[in-house]
């Protein structure tokens, strides 16, 4: 079993889905967790559950797109736990599969801000601490949209940018104790894909032709397990790599 | 010599480097009209490349346009449609360097500027020309990414934004499969252009830039991952690959990226 005992992990987007499930898996494996999301009540609920399971938890509520927020979160994490060993850059939003011609400036800017720029700022913030420690593992959440571009225009672009950022950090710290990898979930049963949103049905239908739709959705725990692997010392020689987790629907 | 015969092209970043080299090649290959979108630097040379193209018998216009402005891109594309009546080919080459700045040396301002020009600017251009290409039922878009769009060997913001361009291109290609509109990406290796040109005094003895704006420590790390002996390509080398994607020679090719780097990566 993967062992994260003694490690402190900072996880964004913990109010639901892959983020909260990753926090559960990490606590089970012995990590102290800093859980981050906008909605404090959701975080407190999760924190109660995690503490009930024996976990050490710090709750930091806020907006990941606020320019100073990542540095503030890292400062609080260091104050509480003394270090940050793991960053899971998970907070993200969907773009309702909007095709290029139907993507407004506002939708583009919002998706780039949350899915791309916020990940950059969190990486920059933890790297200041990780370089002092001489160790650390960053796991960025990209998507099959970032590899196969089967999503909306803004989501495909921003999630690919995350892959570029991941490889870039991988190059920079190659051979040091700091690593950076990305996990690319396929369709996963989370609120991001909840029904009732006004989707670009034409684009969805076209994208659907490029993957095996009979594979169905994955569960958040499947992503959490892969994230835990990359985060852990089991993956100590794996750096700058991109892993797709989609049951093989997009080969 | 007529691989662009009768075609109308738009080229962002068309007044210099890879954009200008493509424009000249398109004109030599018989393009009917070429619109060059670029920043007006106020040096009196804004119309110079267009003038050259006109001398080659091509209907050419230079339009001042900052690609980070959604409104300016929209207005420029409308102007091109008004002038030419159609856009068969659109090449998006406007881009900036981030001086190989590593994550820790990338300020919010450098990040935002790089993403705005290299990523959002390409999106704006694609979106506006696609409106016209949808009406025509045909068209070929060629986006310019970089070797950094495939690897991580450059600045953090540059790698991220250039990866986004490859993905945006694949996304557009997928949308128009079978609809007559194609979208492909060129990933240039180091190429001598206005963007990359350094004066001799700005180059160090190790062949890496001495320019104080460069993150030399990280540039050195990046250089370990590539074959530095390759040297720089010419903008014309990129133009040849762009012409292939622009022309009917690649009529069955869409959603692809091509590394043009002499084996640098």
Tab-separated table of N, CA and C in Angstrom, chain A residues 56-210:
chain	number	residue	atom	x	y	z
A	56	UNK	N	-5.085	14.613	10.303
A	56	UNK	CA	-4.757	15.995	10.677
A	56	UNK	C	-5.165	16.874	9.503
A	57	UNK	N	-5.957	17.905	9.778
A	57	UNK	CA	-6.545	18.681	8.687
A	57	UNK	C	-6.458	20.180	8.956
A	58	UNK	N	-6.093	20.927	7.918
A	58	UNK	CA	-6.192	22.388	7.969
A	58	UNK	C	-7.145	22.814	6.856
A	59	UNK	N	-8.122	23.633	7.220
A	59	UNK	CA	-9.090	24.134	6.245
A	59	UNK	C	-8.708	25.559	5.828
A	60	UNK	N	-8.605	25.786	4.526
A	60	UNK	CA	-8.395	27.162	4.038
A	60	UNK	C	-9.418	27.434	2.938
A	61	UNK	N	-10.371	28.321	3.241
A	61	UNK	CA	-11.403	28.639	2.255
A	61	UNK	C	-11.018	29.887	1.480
A	62	UNK	N	-11.267	29.879	0.182
A	62	UNK	CA	-10.968	31.064	-0.631
A	62	UNK	C	-11.055	30.766	-2.114
A	63	UNK	N	-10.839	31.803	-2.903
A	63	UNK	CA	-10.963	31.727	-4.357
A	63	UNK	C	-9.576	31.494	-4.963
A	64	UNK	N	-9.372	30.381	-5.645
A	64	UNK	CA	-8.045	30.054	-6.186
A	64	UNK	C	-7.567	31.045	-7.242
A	65	UNK	N	-8.494	31.826	-7.799
A	65	UNK	CA	-8.069	32.781	-8.831
A	65	UNK	C	-7.617	34.120	-8.240
A	66	UNK	N	-7.780	34.301	-6.930
A	66	UNK	CA	-7.275	35.543	-6.315
A	66	UNK	C	-5.749	35.487	-6.333
A	67	UNK	N	-5.091	36.518	-6.902
A	67	UNK	CA	-3.645	36.430	-7.148
A	67	UNK	C	-2.803	36.087	-5.914
A	68	UNK	N	-3.172	36.588	-4.746
A	68	UNK	CA	-2.342	36.349	-3.560
A	68	UNK	C	-2.736	35.099	-2.781
A	69	UNK	N	-3.860	34.490	-3.153
A	69	UNK	CA	-4.378	33.374	-2.371
A	69	UNK	C	-3.414	32.187	-2.274
A	70	UNK	N	-2.794	31.741	-3.396
A	70	UNK	CA	-1.886	30.585	-3.281
A	70	UNK	C	-0.761	30.797	-2.261
A	71	UNK	N	-0.139	31.970	-2.268
A	71	UNK	CA	0.926	32.243	-1.295
A	71	UNK	C	0.384	32.226	0.136
A	72	UNK	N	-0.845	32.741	0.306
A	72	UNK	CA	-1.456	32.741	1.640
A	72	UNK	C	-1.704	31.311	2.133
A	73	UNK	N	-2.207	30.463	1.246
A	73	UNK	CA	-2.503	29.074	1.617
A	73	UNK	C	-1.214	28.360	2.024
A	74	UNK	N	-0.165	28.548	1.211
A	74	UNK	CA	1.101	27.872	1.497
A	74	UNK	C	1.673	28.373	2.827
A	75	UNK	N	1.564	29.678	3.072
A	75	UNK	CA	2.062	30.232	4.340
A	75	UNK	C	1.319	29.603	5.520
A	76	UNK	N	0.017	29.475	5.414
A	76	UNK	CA	-0.766	28.854	6.495
A	76	UNK	C	-0.396	27.388	6.671
A	77	UNK	N	-0.168	26.700	5.567
A	77	UNK	CA	0.200	25.282	5.634
A	77	UNK	C	1.535	25.116	6.360
A	78	UNK	N	2.498	25.981	6.018
A	78	UNK	CA	3.821	25.903	6.638
A	78	UNK	C	3.736	26.246	8.125
A	79	UNK	N	2.909	27.240	8.435
A	79	UNK	CA	2.727	27.640	9.831
A	79	UNK	C	2.165	26.474	10.657
A	80	UNK	N	1.236	25.734	10.068
A	80	UNK	CA	0.569	24.656	10.802
A	80	UNK	C	1.388	23.374	10.826
A	81	UNK	N	1.931	22.980	9.669
A	81	UNK	CA	2.574	21.665	9.566
A	81	UNK	C	4.096	21.735	9.362
A	82	UNK	N	4.630	22.954	9.151
A	82	UNK	CA	6.082	23.100	9.017
A	82	UNK	C	6.619	22.857	7.629
A	83	UNK	N	5.813	22.274	6.754
A	83	UNK	CA	6.305	21.974	5.404
A	83	UNK	C	5.148	21.642	4.453
A	84	UNK	N	5.450	21.611	3.154
A	84	UNK	CA	4.476	21.117	2.167
A	84	UNK	C	5.212	20.110	1.283
A	85	UNK	N	4.837	18.846	1.388
A	85	UNK	CA	5.500	17.804	0.600
A	85	UNK	C	4.816	17.574	-0.741
A	86	UNK	N	3.506	17.804	-0.737
A	86	UNK	CA	2.708	17.431	-1.919
A	86	UNK	C	1.733	18.563	-2.256
A	87	UNK	N	1.663	18.906	-3.532
A	87	UNK	CA	0.581	19.787	-3.996
A	87	UNK	C	-0.264	19.005	-4.983
A	88	UNK	N	-1.577	18.969	-4.757
A	88	UNK	CA	-2.501	18.418	-5.748
A	88	UNK	C	-3.317	19.590	-6.298
A	89	UNK	N	-2.994	19.984	-7.537
A	89	UNK	CA	-3.611	21.143	-8.179
A	89	UNK	C	-4.879	20.676	-8.866
A	90	UNK	N	-5.965	20.612	-8.101
A	90	UNK	CA	-7.164	19.945	-8.608
A	90	UNK	C	-8.305	20.885	-8.972
A	91	UNK	N	-8.385	22.067	-8.337
A	91	UNK	CA	-9.533	22.952	-8.572
A	91	UNK	C	-9.707	23.214	-10.060
A	92	UNK	N	-10.910	23.049	-10.550
A	92	UNK	CA	-11.140	23.272	-11.975
A	92	UNK	C	-12.614	23.462	-12.268
A	93	UNK	N	-12.880	24.050	-13.432
A	93	UNK	CA	-14.266	24.196	-13.877
A	93	UNK	C	-14.398	23.689	-15.300
A	94	UNK	N	-15.613	23.341	-15.685
A	94	UNK	CA	-15.876	22.901	-17.053
A	94	UNK	C	-16.192	24.095	-17.941
A	95	UNK	N	-16.259	23.863	-19.252
A	95	UNK	CA	-16.621	24.959	-20.165
A	95	UNK	C	-17.860	24.591	-20.968
A	96	UNK	N	-18.621	23.615	-20.471
A	96	UNK	CA	-19.866	23.158	-21.098
A	96	UNK	C	-19.641	22.770	-22.560
A	97	UNK	N	-18.391	22.335	-22.849
A	97	UNK	CA	-18.014	21.852	-24.190
A	97	UNK	C	-18.262	22.859	-25.298
A	98	UNK	N	-18.099	24.143	-24.989
A	98	UNK	CA	-18.364	25.173	-26.001
A	98	UNK	C	-17.316	25.148	-27.112
A	99	UNK	N	-17.789	25.057	-28.349
A	99	UNK	CA	-16.906	25.126	-29.516
A	99	UNK	C	-16.319	26.537	-29.629
A	100	UNK	N	-15.235	26.646	-30.378
A	100	UNK	CA	-14.536	27.934	-30.512
A	100	UNK	C	-15.487	29.087	-30.854
A	101	UNK	N	-16.310	28.892	-31.876
A	101	UNK	CA	-17.159	30.010	-32.322
A	101	UNK	C	-18.233	30.375	-31.306
A	102	UNK	N	-18.499	29.481	-30.350
A	102	UNK	CA	-19.524	29.800	-29.341
A	102	UNK	C	-18.902	30.100	-27.974
A	103	UNK	N	-17.582	30.220	-27.923
A	103	UNK	CA	-16.893	30.557	-26.670
A	103	UNK	C	-16.774	32.071	-26.542
A	104	UNK	N	-17.428	32.635	-25.542
A	104	UNK	CA	-17.354	34.088	-25.341
A	104	UNK	C	-16.019	34.444	-24.685
A	105	UNK	N	-15.649	35.713	-24.771
A	105	UNK	CA	-14.431	36.176	-24.096
A	105	UNK	C	-14.508	35.860	-22.601
A	106	UNK	N	-15.696	36.015	-22.019
A	106	UNK	CA	-15.859	35.826	-20.568
A	106	UNK	C	-15.631	34.363	-20.186
A	107	UNK	N	-16.211	33.440	-20.960
A	107	UNK	CA	-16.041	32.016	-20.651
A	107	UNK	C	-14.565	31.634	-20.784
A	108	UNK	N	-13.937	32.075	-21.877
A	108	UNK	CA	-12.513	31.791	-22.104
A	108	UNK	C	-11.678	32.266	-20.904
A	109	UNK	N	-11.886	33.537	-20.517
A	109	UNK	CA	-11.081	34.125	-19.442
A	109	UNK	C	-11.269	33.375	-18.124
A	110	UNK	N	-12.516	32.995	-17.833
A	110	UNK	CA	-12.810	32.311	-16.577
A	110	UNK	C	-12.150	30.926	-16.541
A	111	UNK	N	-12.246	30.195	-17.649
A	111	UNK	CA	-11.671	28.844	-17.701
A	111	UNK	C	-10.139	28.913	-17.619
A	112	UNK	N	-9.542	29.868	-18.315
A	112	UNK	CA	-8.083	30.025	-18.259
A	112	UNK	C	-7.648	30.423	-16.842
A	113	UNK	N	-8.430	31.295	-16.205
A	113	UNK	CA	-8.072	31.767	-14.861
A	113	UNK	C	-8.073	30.628	-13.843
A	114	UNK	N	-9.123	29.804	-13.854
A	114	UNK	CA	-9.247	28.739	-12.847
A	114	UNK	C	-8.376	27.532	-13.206
A	115	UNK	N	-8.460	27.086	-14.455
A	115	UNK	CA	-7.836	25.811	-14.817
A	115	UNK	C	-6.353	25.926	-15.148
A	116	UNK	N	-5.889	27.125	-15.450
A	116	UNK	CA	-4.511	27.278	-15.910
A	116	UNK	C	-3.717	28.230	-15.003
A	117	UNK	N	-4.146	29.489	-14.940
A	117	UNK	CA	-3.363	30.487	-14.207
A	117	UNK	C	-3.296	30.165	-12.712
A	118	UNK	N	-4.395	29.702	-12.133
A	118	UNK	CA	-4.386	29.366	-10.704
A	118	UNK	C	-3.423	28.204	-10.440
A	119	UNK	N	-3.363	27.233	-11.359
A	119	UNK	CA	-2.428	26.109	-11.178
A	119	UNK	C	-0.985	26.611	-11.215
A	120	UNK	N	-0.718	27.532	-12.157
A	120	UNK	CA	0.625	28.130	-12.224
A	120	UNK	C	0.961	28.806	-10.892
A	121	UNK	N	0.033	29.597	-10.364
A	121	UNK	CA	0.343	30.340	-9.135
A	121	UNK	C	0.525	29.397	-7.941
A	122	UNK	N	-0.255	28.309	-7.872
A	122	UNK	CA	-0.062	27.349	-6.781
A	122	UNK	C	1.274	26.626	-6.918
A	123	UNK	N	1.652	26.279	-8.152
A	123	UNK	CA	2.974	25.661	-8.358
A	123	UNK	C	4.072	26.610	-7.889
A	124	UNK	N	3.973	27.861	-8.320
A	124	UNK	CA	4.999	28.841	-7.954
A	124	UNK	C	5.077	28.985	-6.435
A	125	UNK	N	3.902	29.034	-5.797
A	125	UNK	CA	3.866	29.224	-4.339
A	125	UNK	C	4.510	28.041	-3.603
A	126	UNK	N	4.178	26.801	-3.969
A	126	UNK	CA	4.757	25.659	-3.236
A	126	UNK	C	6.223	25.445	-3.596
A	127	UNK	N	6.602	25.815	-4.820
A	127	UNK	CA	8.004	25.603	-5.206
A	127	UNK	C	8.950	26.450	-4.353
A	128	UNK	N	8.468	27.603	-3.880
A	128	UNK	CA	9.304	28.418	-2.985
A	128	UNK	C	9.652	27.621	-1.733
A	129	UNK	N	8.684	26.839	-1.240
A	129	UNK	CA	8.904	26.022	-0.041
A	129	UNK	C	9.658	24.740	-0.394
A	130	UNK	N	9.267	24.107	-1.494
A	130	UNK	CA	9.882	22.827	-1.861
A	130	UNK	C	11.372	22.988	-2.184
A	131	UNK	N	11.747	24.123	-2.796
A	131	UNK	CA	13.171	24.327	-3.091
A	131	UNK	C	13.967	24.468	-1.790
A	132	UNK	N	13.359	25.065	-0.772
A	132	UNK	CA	14.035	25.142	0.541
A	132	UNK	C	14.179	23.754	1.162
A	133	UNK	N	13.110	22.958	1.027
A	133	UNK	CA	13.129	21.602	1.581
A	133	UNK	C	14.059	20.681	0.795
A	134	UNK	N	14.209	20.974	-0.493
A	134	UNK	CA	14.959	20.080	-1.378
A	134	UNK	C	14.150	18.864	-1.796
A	135	UNK	N	12.840	18.907	-1.546
A	135	UNK	CA	11.987	17.793	-1.957
A	135	UNK	C	10.545	18.259	-2.101
A	136	UNK	N	9.784	17.475	-2.845
A	136	UNK	CA	8.376	17.790	-3.027
A	136	UNK	C	7.831	17.115	-4.272
A	137	UNK	N	6.524	16.879	-4.273
A	137	UNK	CA	5.885	16.263	-5.434
A	137	UNK	C	4.615	17.032	-5.776
A	138	UNK	N	4.572	17.532	-7.003
A	138	UNK	CA	3.382	18.254	-7.474
A	138	UNK	C	2.607	17.347	-8.418
A	139	UNK	N	1.304	17.255	-8.204
A	139	UNK	CA	0.447	16.525	-9.141
A	139	UNK	C	-0.595	17.510	-9.672
A	140	UNK	N	-0.481	17.825	-10.953
A	140	UNK	CA	-1.439	18.725	-11.579
A	140	UNK	C	-2.551	17.920	-12.235
A	141	UNK	N	-3.761	18.428	-12.154
A	141	UNK	CA	-4.886	17.772	-12.813
A	141	UNK	C	-5.093	18.392	-14.186
A	142	UNK	N	-4.717	17.637	-15.228
A	142	UNK	CA	-5.071	18.034	-16.583
A	142	UNK	C	-6.355	17.270	-16.910
A	143	UNK	N	-6.473	16.739	-18.094
A	143	UNK	CA	-7.710	16.082	-18.499
A	143	UNK	C	-7.461	15.380	-19.818
A	144	UNK	N	-8.328	14.445	-20.205
A	144	UNK	CA	-8.232	13.929	-21.574
A	144	UNK	C	-8.460	15.078	-22.559
A	145	UNK	N	-9.139	16.133	-22.093
A	145	UNK	CA	-9.299	17.335	-22.923
A	145	UNK	C	-7.961	17.973	-23.237
A	146	UNK	N	-6.993	17.828	-22.328
A	146	UNK	CA	-5.666	18.404	-22.537
A	146	UNK	C	-4.806	17.560	-23.455
A	147	UNK	N	-5.153	16.276	-23.611
A	147	UNK	CA	-4.368	15.362	-24.453
A	147	UNK	C	-5.038	15.161	-25.808
A	148	UNK	N	-6.340	14.896	-25.790
A	148	UNK	CA	-7.058	14.601	-27.035
A	148	UNK	C	-7.959	15.745	-27.497
A	149	UNK	N	-8.030	16.807	-26.679
A	149	UNK	CA	-8.791	18.013	-27.036
A	149	UNK	C	-10.286	17.763	-27.219
A	150	UNK	N	-10.793	16.680	-26.646
A	150	UNK	CA	-12.230	16.424	-26.768
A	150	UNK	C	-12.958	17.074	-25.603
A	151	UNK	N	-13.160	18.378	-25.724
A	151	UNK	CA	-13.907	19.166	-24.748
A	151	UNK	C	-14.232	20.462	-25.465
A	152	UNK	N	-14.552	21.503	-24.730
A	152	UNK	CA	-14.704	22.799	-25.369
A	152	UNK	C	-13.340	23.364	-25.720
A	153	UNK	N	-13.337	24.502	-26.424
A	153	UNK	CA	-12.091	25.129	-26.861
A	153	UNK	C	-11.267	25.614	-25.663
A	154	UNK	N	-11.910	26.310	-24.754
A	154	UNK	CA	-11.180	26.904	-23.626
A	154	UNK	C	-10.629	25.813	-22.709
A	155	UNK	N	-11.445	24.791	-22.442
A	155	UNK	CA	-11.024	23.699	-21.564
A	155	UNK	C	-9.868	22.920	-22.195
A	156	UNK	N	-9.964	22.631	-23.492
A	156	UNK	CA	-8.898	21.902	-24.189
A	156	UNK	C	-7.588	22.685	-24.134
A	157	UNK	N	-7.687	23.993	-24.358
A	157	UNK	CA	-6.484	24.832	-24.364
A	157	UNK	C	-5.878	24.917	-22.962
A	158	UNK	N	-6.705	25.211	-21.978
A	158	UNK	CA	-6.187	25.411	-20.619
A	158	UNK	C	-5.619	24.114	-20.038
A	159	UNK	N	-6.278	22.987	-20.297
A	159	UNK	CA	-5.796	21.717	-19.747
A	159	UNK	C	-4.522	21.245	-20.452
A	160	UNK	N	-4.344	21.638	-21.728
A	160	UNK	CA	-3.076	21.356	-22.411
A	160	UNK	C	-1.974	22.251	-21.844
A	161	UNK	N	-2.328	23.480	-21.526
A	161	UNK	CA	-1.352	24.388	-20.920
A	161	UNK	C	-0.834	23.791	-19.609
A	162	UNK	N	-1.697	23.121	-18.869
A	162	UNK	CA	-1.280	22.474	-17.621
A	162	UNK	C	-0.214	21.402	-17.906
A	163	UNK	N	-0.360	20.713	-19.025
A	163	UNK	CA	0.644	19.703	-19.400
A	163	UNK	C	1.978	20.387	-19.714
A	164	UNK	N	1.905	21.516	-20.426
A	164	UNK	CA	3.123	22.281	-20.714
A	164	UNK	C	3.802	22.738	-19.441
A	165	UNK	N	3.015	23.247	-18.530
A	165	UNK	CA	3.537	23.716	-17.242
A	165	UNK	C	4.181	22.550	-16.473
A	166	UNK	N	3.513	21.416	-16.499
A	166	UNK	CA	4.002	20.226	-15.788
A	166	UNK	C	5.357	19.772	-16.320
A	167	UNK	N	5.461	19.693	-17.652
A	167	UNK	CA	6.733	19.276	-18.251
A	167	UNK	C	7.813	20.316	-17.979
A	168	UNK	N	7.407	21.586	-18.015
A	168	UNK	CA	8.366	22.670	-17.787
A	168	UNK	C	8.973	22.582	-16.389
A	169	UNK	N	8.131	22.327	-15.396
A	169	UNK	CA	8.626	22.184	-14.021
A	169	UNK	C	9.453	20.896	-13.915
A	170	UNK	N	8.999	19.857	-14.612
A	170	UNK	CA	9.755	18.606	-14.643
A	170	UNK	C	11.163	18.816	-15.166
A	171	UNK	N	11.283	19.567	-16.265
A	171	UNK	CA	12.602	19.868	-16.842
A	171	UNK	C	13.458	20.621	-15.825
A	172	UNK	N	12.866	21.621	-15.205
A	172	UNK	CA	13.653	22.486	-14.333
A	172	UNK	C	14.245	21.732	-13.152
A	173	UNK	N	13.453	20.829	-12.575
A	173	UNK	CA	13.900	20.174	-11.339
A	173	UNK	C	14.365	18.734	-11.566
A	174	UNK	N	14.558	18.360	-12.833
A	174	UNK	CA	15.029	16.998	-13.129
A	174	UNK	C	16.297	16.704	-12.342
A	175	UNK	N	16.308	15.565	-11.663
A	175	UNK	CA	17.506	15.165	-10.933
A	175	UNK	C	17.590	15.757	-9.534
A	176	UNK	N	16.680	16.638	-9.191
A	176	UNK	CA	16.617	17.134	-7.812
A	176	UNK	C	15.533	16.331	-7.098
A	177	UNK	N	15.214	16.683	-5.895
A	177	UNK	CA	14.182	15.921	-5.168
A	177	UNK	C	12.765	16.402	-5.440
A	178	UNK	N	12.644	17.309	-6.386
A	178	UNK	CA	11.313	17.867	-6.669
A	178	UNK	C	10.799	17.296	-7.989
A	179	UNK	N	9.542	16.851	-7.961
A	179	UNK	CA	8.961	16.239	-9.156
A	179	UNK	C	7.630	16.898	-9.484
A	180	UNK	N	7.235	16.810	-10.744
A	180	UNK	CA	5.937	17.355	-11.149
A	180	UNK	C	5.360	16.475	-12.250
A	181	UNK	N	4.177	15.947	-12.015
A	181	UNK	CA	3.510	15.083	-12.983
A	181	UNK	C	2.054	15.521	-13.130
A	182	UNK	N	1.405	15.000	-14.157
A	182	UNK	CA	-0.009	15.353	-14.360
A	182	UNK	C	-0.857	14.111	-14.576
A	183	UNK	N	-2.052	14.172	-14.039
A	183	UNK	CA	-3.046	13.113	-14.225
A	183	UNK	C	-4.156	13.678	-15.122
A	184	UNK	N	-4.573	12.864	-16.103
A	184	UNK	CA	-5.588	13.325	-17.057
A	184	UNK	C	-6.827	12.452	-16.969
A	185	UNK	N	-7.798	12.860	-16.152
A	185	UNK	CA	-9.009	12.043	-16.027
A	185	UNK	C	-9.852	12.081	-17.294
A	186	UNK	N	-10.433	10.937	-17.613
A	186	UNK	CA	-11.523	10.897	-18.586
A	186	UNK	C	-12.795	11.275	-17.843
A	187	UNK	N	-13.949	11.023	-18.469
A	187	UNK	CA	-15.218	11.365	-17.801
A	187	UNK	C	-15.294	10.708	-16.419
A	188	UNK	N	-15.507	11.517	-15.405
A	188	UNK	CA	-15.510	11.039	-14.030
A	188	UNK	C	-16.788	11.516	-13.346
A	189	UNK	N	-17.329	10.671	-12.513
A	189	UNK	CA	-18.610	10.954	-11.864
A	189	UNK	C	-18.433	12.013	-10.772
A	190	UNK	N	-18.439	13.280	-11.172
A	190	UNK	CA	-18.289	14.396	-10.237
A	190	UNK	C	-19.316	15.470	-10.597
A	191	UNK	N	-19.492	16.451	-9.707
A	191	UNK	CA	-20.467	17.522	-10.009
A	191	UNK	C	-20.137	18.303	-11.279
A	192	UNK	N	-18.835	18.285	-11.721
A	192	UNK	CA	-18.500	19.035	-12.939
A	192	UNK	C	-19.300	18.525	-14.125
A	193	UNK	N	-19.612	17.229	-14.109
A	193	UNK	CA	-20.346	16.643	-15.234
A	193	UNK	C	-21.818	16.401	-14.882
A	194	UNK	N	-22.280	17.064	-13.816
A	194	UNK	CA	-23.677	16.861	-13.409
A	194	UNK	C	-24.627	17.314	-14.515
A	195	UNK	N	-25.729	16.602	-14.694
A	195	UNK	CA	-26.694	17.011	-15.717
A	195	UNK	C	-27.365	18.338	-15.348
A	196	UNK	N	-28.032	18.938	-16.313
A	196	UNK	CA	-28.758	20.176	-16.040
A	196	UNK	C	-28.004	21.414	-16.488
A	197	UNK	N	-26.751	21.246	-17.007
A	197	UNK	CA	-26.015	22.398	-17.508
A	197	UNK	C	-26.327	22.583	-18.987
A	198	UNK	N	-26.252	23.832	-19.432
A	198	UNK	CA	-26.532	24.110	-20.832
A	198	UNK	C	-25.287	23.821	-21.665
A	199	UNK	N	-25.200	22.606	-22.181
A	199	UNK	CA	-24.010	22.167	-22.910
A	199	UNK	C	-24.108	22.543	-24.389
A	200	UNK	N	-22.954	22.558	-25.071
A	200	UNK	CA	-22.899	22.708	-26.525
A	200	UNK	C	-23.115	21.308	-27.099
A	201	UNK	N	-24.362	20.989	-27.387
A	201	UNK	CA	-24.709	19.609	-27.759
A	201	UNK	C	-24.046	19.178	-29.073
A	202	UNK	N	-23.883	20.134	-30.004
A	202	UNK	CA	-23.260	19.797	-31.276
A	202	UNK	C	-21.802	19.362	-31.056
A	203	UNK	N	-21.097	20.147	-30.233
A	203	UNK	CA	-19.684	19.837	-29.972
A	203	UNK	C	-19.573	18.530	-29.187
A	204	UNK	N	-20.484	18.330	-28.228
A	204	UNK	CA	-20.474	17.097	-27.440
A	204	UNK	C	-20.642	15.879	-28.341
A	205	UNK	N	-21.547	16.020	-29.288
A	205	UNK	CA	-21.829	14.904	-30.186
A	205	UNK	C	-20.598	14.599	-31.048
A	206	UNK	N	-19.962	15.660	-31.555
A	206	UNK	CA	-18.759	15.485	-32.388
A	206	UNK	C	-17.631	14.847	-31.561
A	207	UNK	N	-17.421	15.388	-30.355
A	207	UNK	CA	-16.353	14.857	-29.490
A	207	UNK	C	-16.621	13.392	-29.163
A	208	UNK	N	-17.903	13.069	-29.000
A	208	UNK	CA	-18.296	11.697	-28.657
A	208	UNK	C	-17.849	10.680	-29.699
A	209	UNK	N	-17.728	11.142	-30.953
A	209	UNK	CA	-17.308	10.221	-32.021
A	209	UNK	C	-15.853	9.796	-31.871
A	210	UNK	N	-15.082	10.587	-31.084
A	210	UNK	CA	-13.652	10.320	-30.984
A	210	UNK	C	-13.272	9.488	-29.762
